[in-house]
Each structure stands twice: as structure tokens, then as C-alpha cells.
PDB file of C-alpha atoms in Angstrom:
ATOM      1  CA  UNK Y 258       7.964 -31.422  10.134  1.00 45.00           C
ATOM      2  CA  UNK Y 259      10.688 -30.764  12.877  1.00 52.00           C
ATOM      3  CA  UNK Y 260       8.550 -27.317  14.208  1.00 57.00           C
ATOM      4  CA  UNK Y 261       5.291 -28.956  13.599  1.00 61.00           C
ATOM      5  CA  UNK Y 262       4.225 -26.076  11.152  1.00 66.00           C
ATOM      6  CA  UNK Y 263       4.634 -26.005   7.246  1.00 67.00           C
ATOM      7  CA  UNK Y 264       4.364 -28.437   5.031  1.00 69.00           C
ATOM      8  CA  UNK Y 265       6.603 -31.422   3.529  1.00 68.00           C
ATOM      9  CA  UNK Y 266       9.136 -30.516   0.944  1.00 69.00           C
ATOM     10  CA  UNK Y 267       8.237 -34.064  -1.052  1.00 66.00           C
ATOM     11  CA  UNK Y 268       8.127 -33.457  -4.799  1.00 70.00           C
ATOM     12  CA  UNK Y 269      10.515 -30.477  -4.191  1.00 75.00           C
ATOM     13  CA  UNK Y 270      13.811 -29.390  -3.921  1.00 77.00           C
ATOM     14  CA  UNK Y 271      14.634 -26.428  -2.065  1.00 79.00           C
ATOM     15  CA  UNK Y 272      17.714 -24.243  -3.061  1.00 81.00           C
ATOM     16  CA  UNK Y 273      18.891 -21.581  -0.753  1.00 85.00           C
ATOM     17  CA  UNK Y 274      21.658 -19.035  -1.535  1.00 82.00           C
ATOM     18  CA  UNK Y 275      22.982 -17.950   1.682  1.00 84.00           C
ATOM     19  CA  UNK Y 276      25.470 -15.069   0.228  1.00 83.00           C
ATOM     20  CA  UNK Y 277      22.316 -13.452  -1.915  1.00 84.00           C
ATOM     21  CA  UNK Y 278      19.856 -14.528   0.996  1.00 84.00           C
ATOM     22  CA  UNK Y 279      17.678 -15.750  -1.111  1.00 85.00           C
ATOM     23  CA  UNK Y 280      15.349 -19.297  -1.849  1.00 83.00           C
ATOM     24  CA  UNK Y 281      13.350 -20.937  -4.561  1.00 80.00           C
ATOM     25  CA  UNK Y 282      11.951 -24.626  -4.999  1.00 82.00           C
ATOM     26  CA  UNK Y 283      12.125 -26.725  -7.928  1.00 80.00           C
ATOM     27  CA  UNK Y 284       9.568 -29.270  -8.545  1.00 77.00           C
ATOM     28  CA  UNK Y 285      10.168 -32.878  -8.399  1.00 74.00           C
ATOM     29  CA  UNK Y 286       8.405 -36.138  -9.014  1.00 72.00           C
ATOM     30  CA  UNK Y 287       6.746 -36.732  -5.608  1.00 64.00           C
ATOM     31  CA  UNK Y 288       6.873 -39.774  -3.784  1.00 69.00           C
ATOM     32  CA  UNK Y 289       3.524 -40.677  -2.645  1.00 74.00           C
ATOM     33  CA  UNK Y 290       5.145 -42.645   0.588  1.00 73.00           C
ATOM     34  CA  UNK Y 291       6.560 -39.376   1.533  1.00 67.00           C
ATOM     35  CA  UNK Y 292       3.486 -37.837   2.093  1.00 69.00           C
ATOM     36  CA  UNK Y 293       2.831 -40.238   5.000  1.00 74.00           C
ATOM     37  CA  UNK Y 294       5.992 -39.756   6.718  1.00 70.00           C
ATOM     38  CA  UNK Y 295       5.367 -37.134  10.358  1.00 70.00           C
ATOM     39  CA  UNK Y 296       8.593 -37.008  11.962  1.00 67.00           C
ATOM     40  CA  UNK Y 297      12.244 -38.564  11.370  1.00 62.00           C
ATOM     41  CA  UNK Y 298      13.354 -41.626  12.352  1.00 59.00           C
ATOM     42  CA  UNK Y 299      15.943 -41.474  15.212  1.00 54.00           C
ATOM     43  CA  UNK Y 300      18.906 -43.177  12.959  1.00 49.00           C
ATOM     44  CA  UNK Y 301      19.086 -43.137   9.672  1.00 46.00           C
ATOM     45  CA  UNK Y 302      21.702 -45.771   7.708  1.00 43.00           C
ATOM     46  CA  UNK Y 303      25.258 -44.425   8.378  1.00 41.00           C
ATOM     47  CA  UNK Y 304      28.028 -46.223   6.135  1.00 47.00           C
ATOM     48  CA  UNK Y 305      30.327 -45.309   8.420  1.00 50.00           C
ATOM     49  CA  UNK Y 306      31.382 -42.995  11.405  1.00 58.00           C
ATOM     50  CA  UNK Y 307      34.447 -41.084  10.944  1.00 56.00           C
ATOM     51  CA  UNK Y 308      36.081 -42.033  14.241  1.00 64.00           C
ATOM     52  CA  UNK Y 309      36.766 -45.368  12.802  1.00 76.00           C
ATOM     53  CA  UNK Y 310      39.939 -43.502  10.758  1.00 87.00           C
ATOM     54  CA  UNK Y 311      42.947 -43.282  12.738  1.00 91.00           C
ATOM     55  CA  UNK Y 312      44.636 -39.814  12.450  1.00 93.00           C
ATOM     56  CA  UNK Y 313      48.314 -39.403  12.516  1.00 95.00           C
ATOM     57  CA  UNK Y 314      50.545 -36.041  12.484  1.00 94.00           C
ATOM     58  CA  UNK Y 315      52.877 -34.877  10.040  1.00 93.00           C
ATOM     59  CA  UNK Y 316      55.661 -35.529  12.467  1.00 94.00           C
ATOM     60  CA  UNK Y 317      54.997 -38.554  12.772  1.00 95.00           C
ATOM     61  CA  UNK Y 318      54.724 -39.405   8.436  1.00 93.00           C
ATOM     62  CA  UNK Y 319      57.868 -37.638   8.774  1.00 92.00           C
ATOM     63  CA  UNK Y 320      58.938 -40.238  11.363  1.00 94.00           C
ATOM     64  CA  UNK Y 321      57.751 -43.297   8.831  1.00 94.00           C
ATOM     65  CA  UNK Y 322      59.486 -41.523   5.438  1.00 91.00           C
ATOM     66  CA  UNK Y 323      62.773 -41.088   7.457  1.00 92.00           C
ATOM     67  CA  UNK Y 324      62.802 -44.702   8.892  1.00 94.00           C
ATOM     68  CA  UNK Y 325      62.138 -45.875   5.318  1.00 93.00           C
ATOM     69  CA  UNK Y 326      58.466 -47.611   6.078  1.00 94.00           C
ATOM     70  CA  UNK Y 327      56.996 -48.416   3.224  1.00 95.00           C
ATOM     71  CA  UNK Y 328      53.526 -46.944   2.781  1.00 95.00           C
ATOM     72  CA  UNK Y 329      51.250 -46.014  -0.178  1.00 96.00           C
ATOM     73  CA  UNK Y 330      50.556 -42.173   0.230  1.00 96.00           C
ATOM     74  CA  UNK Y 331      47.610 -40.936  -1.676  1.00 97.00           C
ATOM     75  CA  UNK Y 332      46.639 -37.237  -2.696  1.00 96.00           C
ATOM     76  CA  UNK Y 333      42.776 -37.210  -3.013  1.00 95.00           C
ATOM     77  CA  UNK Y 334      43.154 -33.664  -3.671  1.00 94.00           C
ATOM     78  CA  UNK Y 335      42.541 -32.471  -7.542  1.00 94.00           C
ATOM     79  CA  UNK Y 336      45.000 -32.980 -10.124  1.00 95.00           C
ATOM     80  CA  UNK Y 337      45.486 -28.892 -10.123  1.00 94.00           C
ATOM     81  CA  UNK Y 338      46.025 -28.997  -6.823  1.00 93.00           C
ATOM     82  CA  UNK Y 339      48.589 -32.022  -7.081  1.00 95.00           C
ATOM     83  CA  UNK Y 340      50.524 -30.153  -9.884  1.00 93.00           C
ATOM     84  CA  UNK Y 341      50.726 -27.112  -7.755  1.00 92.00           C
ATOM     85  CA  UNK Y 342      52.333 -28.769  -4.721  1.00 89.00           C
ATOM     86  CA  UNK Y 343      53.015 -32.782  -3.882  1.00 88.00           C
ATOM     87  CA  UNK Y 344      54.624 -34.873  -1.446  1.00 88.00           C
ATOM     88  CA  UNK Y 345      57.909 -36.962  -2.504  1.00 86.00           C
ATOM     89  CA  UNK Y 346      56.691 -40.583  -3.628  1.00 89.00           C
ATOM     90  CA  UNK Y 347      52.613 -39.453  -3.457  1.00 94.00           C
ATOM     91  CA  UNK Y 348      50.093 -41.064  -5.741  1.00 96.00           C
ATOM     92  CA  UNK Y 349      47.060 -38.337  -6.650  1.00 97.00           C
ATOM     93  CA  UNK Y 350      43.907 -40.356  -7.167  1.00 96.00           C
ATOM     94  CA  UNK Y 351      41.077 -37.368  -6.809  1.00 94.00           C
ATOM     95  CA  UNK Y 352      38.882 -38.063  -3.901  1.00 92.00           C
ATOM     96  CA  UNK Y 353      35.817 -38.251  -6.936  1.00 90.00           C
ATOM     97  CA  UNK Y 354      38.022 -40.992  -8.811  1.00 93.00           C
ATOM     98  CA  UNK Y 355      38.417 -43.033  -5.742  1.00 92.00           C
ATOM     99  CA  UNK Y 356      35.734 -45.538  -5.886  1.00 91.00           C
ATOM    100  CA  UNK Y 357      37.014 -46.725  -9.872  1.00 92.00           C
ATOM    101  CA  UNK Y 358      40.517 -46.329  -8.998  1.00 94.00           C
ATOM    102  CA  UNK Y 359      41.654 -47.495  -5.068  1.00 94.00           C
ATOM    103  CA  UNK Y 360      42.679 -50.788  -7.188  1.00 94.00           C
ATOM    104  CA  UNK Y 361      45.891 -48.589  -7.694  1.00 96.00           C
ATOM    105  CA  UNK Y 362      46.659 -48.385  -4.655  1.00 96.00           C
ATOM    106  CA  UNK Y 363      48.710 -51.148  -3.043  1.00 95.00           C
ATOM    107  CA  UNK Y 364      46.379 -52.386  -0.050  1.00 94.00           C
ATOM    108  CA  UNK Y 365      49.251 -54.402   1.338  1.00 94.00           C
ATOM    109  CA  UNK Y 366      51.702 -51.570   2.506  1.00 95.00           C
ATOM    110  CA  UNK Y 367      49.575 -48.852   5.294  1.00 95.00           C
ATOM    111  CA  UNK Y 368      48.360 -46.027   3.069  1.00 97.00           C
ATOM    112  CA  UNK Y 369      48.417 -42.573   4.332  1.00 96.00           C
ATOM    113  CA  UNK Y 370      45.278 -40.212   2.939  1.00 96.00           C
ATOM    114  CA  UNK Y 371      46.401 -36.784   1.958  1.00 96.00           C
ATOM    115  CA  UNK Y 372      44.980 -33.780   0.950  1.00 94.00           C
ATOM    116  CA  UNK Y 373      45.005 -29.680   1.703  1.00 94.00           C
ATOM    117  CA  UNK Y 374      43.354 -29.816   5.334  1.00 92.00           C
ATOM    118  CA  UNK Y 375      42.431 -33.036   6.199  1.00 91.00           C
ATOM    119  CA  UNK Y 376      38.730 -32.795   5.183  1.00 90.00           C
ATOM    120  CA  UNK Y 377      38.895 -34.716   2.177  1.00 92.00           C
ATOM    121  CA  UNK Y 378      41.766 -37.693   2.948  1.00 93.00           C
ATOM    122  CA  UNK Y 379      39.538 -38.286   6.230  1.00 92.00           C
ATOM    123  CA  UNK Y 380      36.409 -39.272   3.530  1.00 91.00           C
ATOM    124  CA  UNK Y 381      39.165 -41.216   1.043  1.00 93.00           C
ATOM    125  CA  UNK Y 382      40.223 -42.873   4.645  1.00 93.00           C
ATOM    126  CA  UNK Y 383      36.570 -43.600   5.733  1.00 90.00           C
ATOM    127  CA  UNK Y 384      35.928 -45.309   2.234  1.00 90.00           C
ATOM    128  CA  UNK Y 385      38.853 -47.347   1.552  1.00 93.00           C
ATOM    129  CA  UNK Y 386      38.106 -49.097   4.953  1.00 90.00           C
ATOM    130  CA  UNK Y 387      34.548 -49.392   4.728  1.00 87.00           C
ATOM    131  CA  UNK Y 388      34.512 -50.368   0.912  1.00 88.00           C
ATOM    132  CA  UNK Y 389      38.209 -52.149   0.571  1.00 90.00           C
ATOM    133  CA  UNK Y 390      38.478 -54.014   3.927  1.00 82.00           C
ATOM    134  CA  UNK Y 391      41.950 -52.238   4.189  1.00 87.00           C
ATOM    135  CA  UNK Y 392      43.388 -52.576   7.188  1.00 86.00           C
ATOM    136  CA  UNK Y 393      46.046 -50.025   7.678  1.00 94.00           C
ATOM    137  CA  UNK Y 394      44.404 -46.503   6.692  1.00 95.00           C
ATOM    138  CA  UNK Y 395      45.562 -43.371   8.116  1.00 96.00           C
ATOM    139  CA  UNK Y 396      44.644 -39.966   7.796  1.00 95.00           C
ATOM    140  CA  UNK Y 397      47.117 -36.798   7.846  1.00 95.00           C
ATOM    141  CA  UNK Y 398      45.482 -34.526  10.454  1.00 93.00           C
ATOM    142  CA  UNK Y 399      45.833 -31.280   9.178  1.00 92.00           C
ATOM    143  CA  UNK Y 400      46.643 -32.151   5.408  1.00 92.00           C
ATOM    144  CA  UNK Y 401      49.425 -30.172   3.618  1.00 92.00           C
ATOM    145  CA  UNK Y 402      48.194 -27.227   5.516  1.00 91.00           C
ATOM    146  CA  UNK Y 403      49.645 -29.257   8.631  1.00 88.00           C
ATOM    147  CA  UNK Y 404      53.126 -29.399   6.652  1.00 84.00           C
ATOM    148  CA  UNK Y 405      53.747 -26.531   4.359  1.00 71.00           C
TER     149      UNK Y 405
END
């Protein structure tokens, strides 16, 4: 579709393997609507851009743990992960439990998104603002990595 050349992948799946450089295709019930379709649409539903999370620094959750704020710090990283190594007064809720279990966290005080690199808090971030209406979400830039 984008080269003008080939044909649609409806009623398949394609699977590449980059590290054995290799393909295959699965099929698929086809969608007959699909078959119509000749080039993209320019925007496609978004749920959310990921500049509306507000990064902060591990100086400054440093800062906010020394001063005594109150916040609710959340690990979204696995529970392996958590038992390996934590931050003092950090709640793990896996980023894949999130969306059954952000009722544990308490919406009320800012909550700080952790997790190894920043990848994955930045997501837990993006969907407790979109999906919760909470208004104070952060993200540690960096994660752990950023710390340890």
C-alpha cells in the first residue's frame, strides 16, 4: 500500500524475526472492508500523546522525599524486578496490572511513576491521566537507571 506495489496483508499476519532474518504469514479471518481500503488515513485515534506526562529528575524526587511531600510512588516494573531492587515507601503495581489495580493507588497525594528506565512509568503515567482523571502524575526520567 505505502510503495504502491504488493498486495494487502488483510486476512494475515505477518511475523518477522529480525535476529534469524527471516518471515512467514499466518492466516487470518479477512475483513472484507479491508480489501477496499488504498492508502492510510492521515490520523489514526491516539488515546493520548506522551508529552501530556510531566517528567521530573531524580534530584528533584529526592528533593520531595527529603522535604517530607507526601506522594504515592508506584513501581510498574515486575514483581522480580521489585524484589530485586525498590525505592523506600514504593508501591509495585506491574505496568500489565495497572488498569484492575490504579484503585490502590491514592489519587489524592501526586504519584510519581517508576520503573528501570523510564519507558514503562511514562505509559503507567500516560494512563492514569487519560483513564483516572488524575491530576498530579509524574514520571521519573531516567527510572532507577537515573538513580542507582
Amino acid at each position: 500500500i505505502i510503495t504502491g506495489i504488493g498486495t494487502t496483508l488483510s486476512g494475515q499476519l505477518l511475523i518477522i524475526d529480525t535476529l534469524s532474518q527471516s518471515h512467514f504469514k499466518i492466516a487470518v479471518s479477512a475483513s472484507p472492508e479491508n480489501f477496499k481500503i488504498t492508502k492510510l488515513k492521515a490520523v489514526y485515534a491516539v488515546p493520548a500523546c506522551a508529552n501530556d506526562v510531566i517528567s521530573i529528575d531524580a534530584a528533584t524526587l529526592n528533593e520531595w522525599q527529603q522535604a517530607g511531600k507526601k506522594i504515592s510512588l508506584i513501581d510498574v516494573r515486575t514483581p522480580a524486578e521489585f524484589s530485586n531492587t525498590q525505592l523506600l515507601f514504593s508501591k509495585n503495581i506491574p505496568l500489565g496490572d495497572l488498569q484492575i489495580r490504579h484503585s490502590e493507588i491514592d489519587l489524592s497525594l501526586p504519584v510519581v511513576t517508576i520503573c528501570q528506565t523510564g519507558s514503562r512509568s511514562k505509559l503507567a503515567a500516560l494512563y492514569l491521566i487519560k483513564e483516572t482523571n488524575a491530576k498530579q502524575v509524574f514520571n521519573l526520567h531516567g527510572g532507577l537507571a537515573s538513580i542507582i
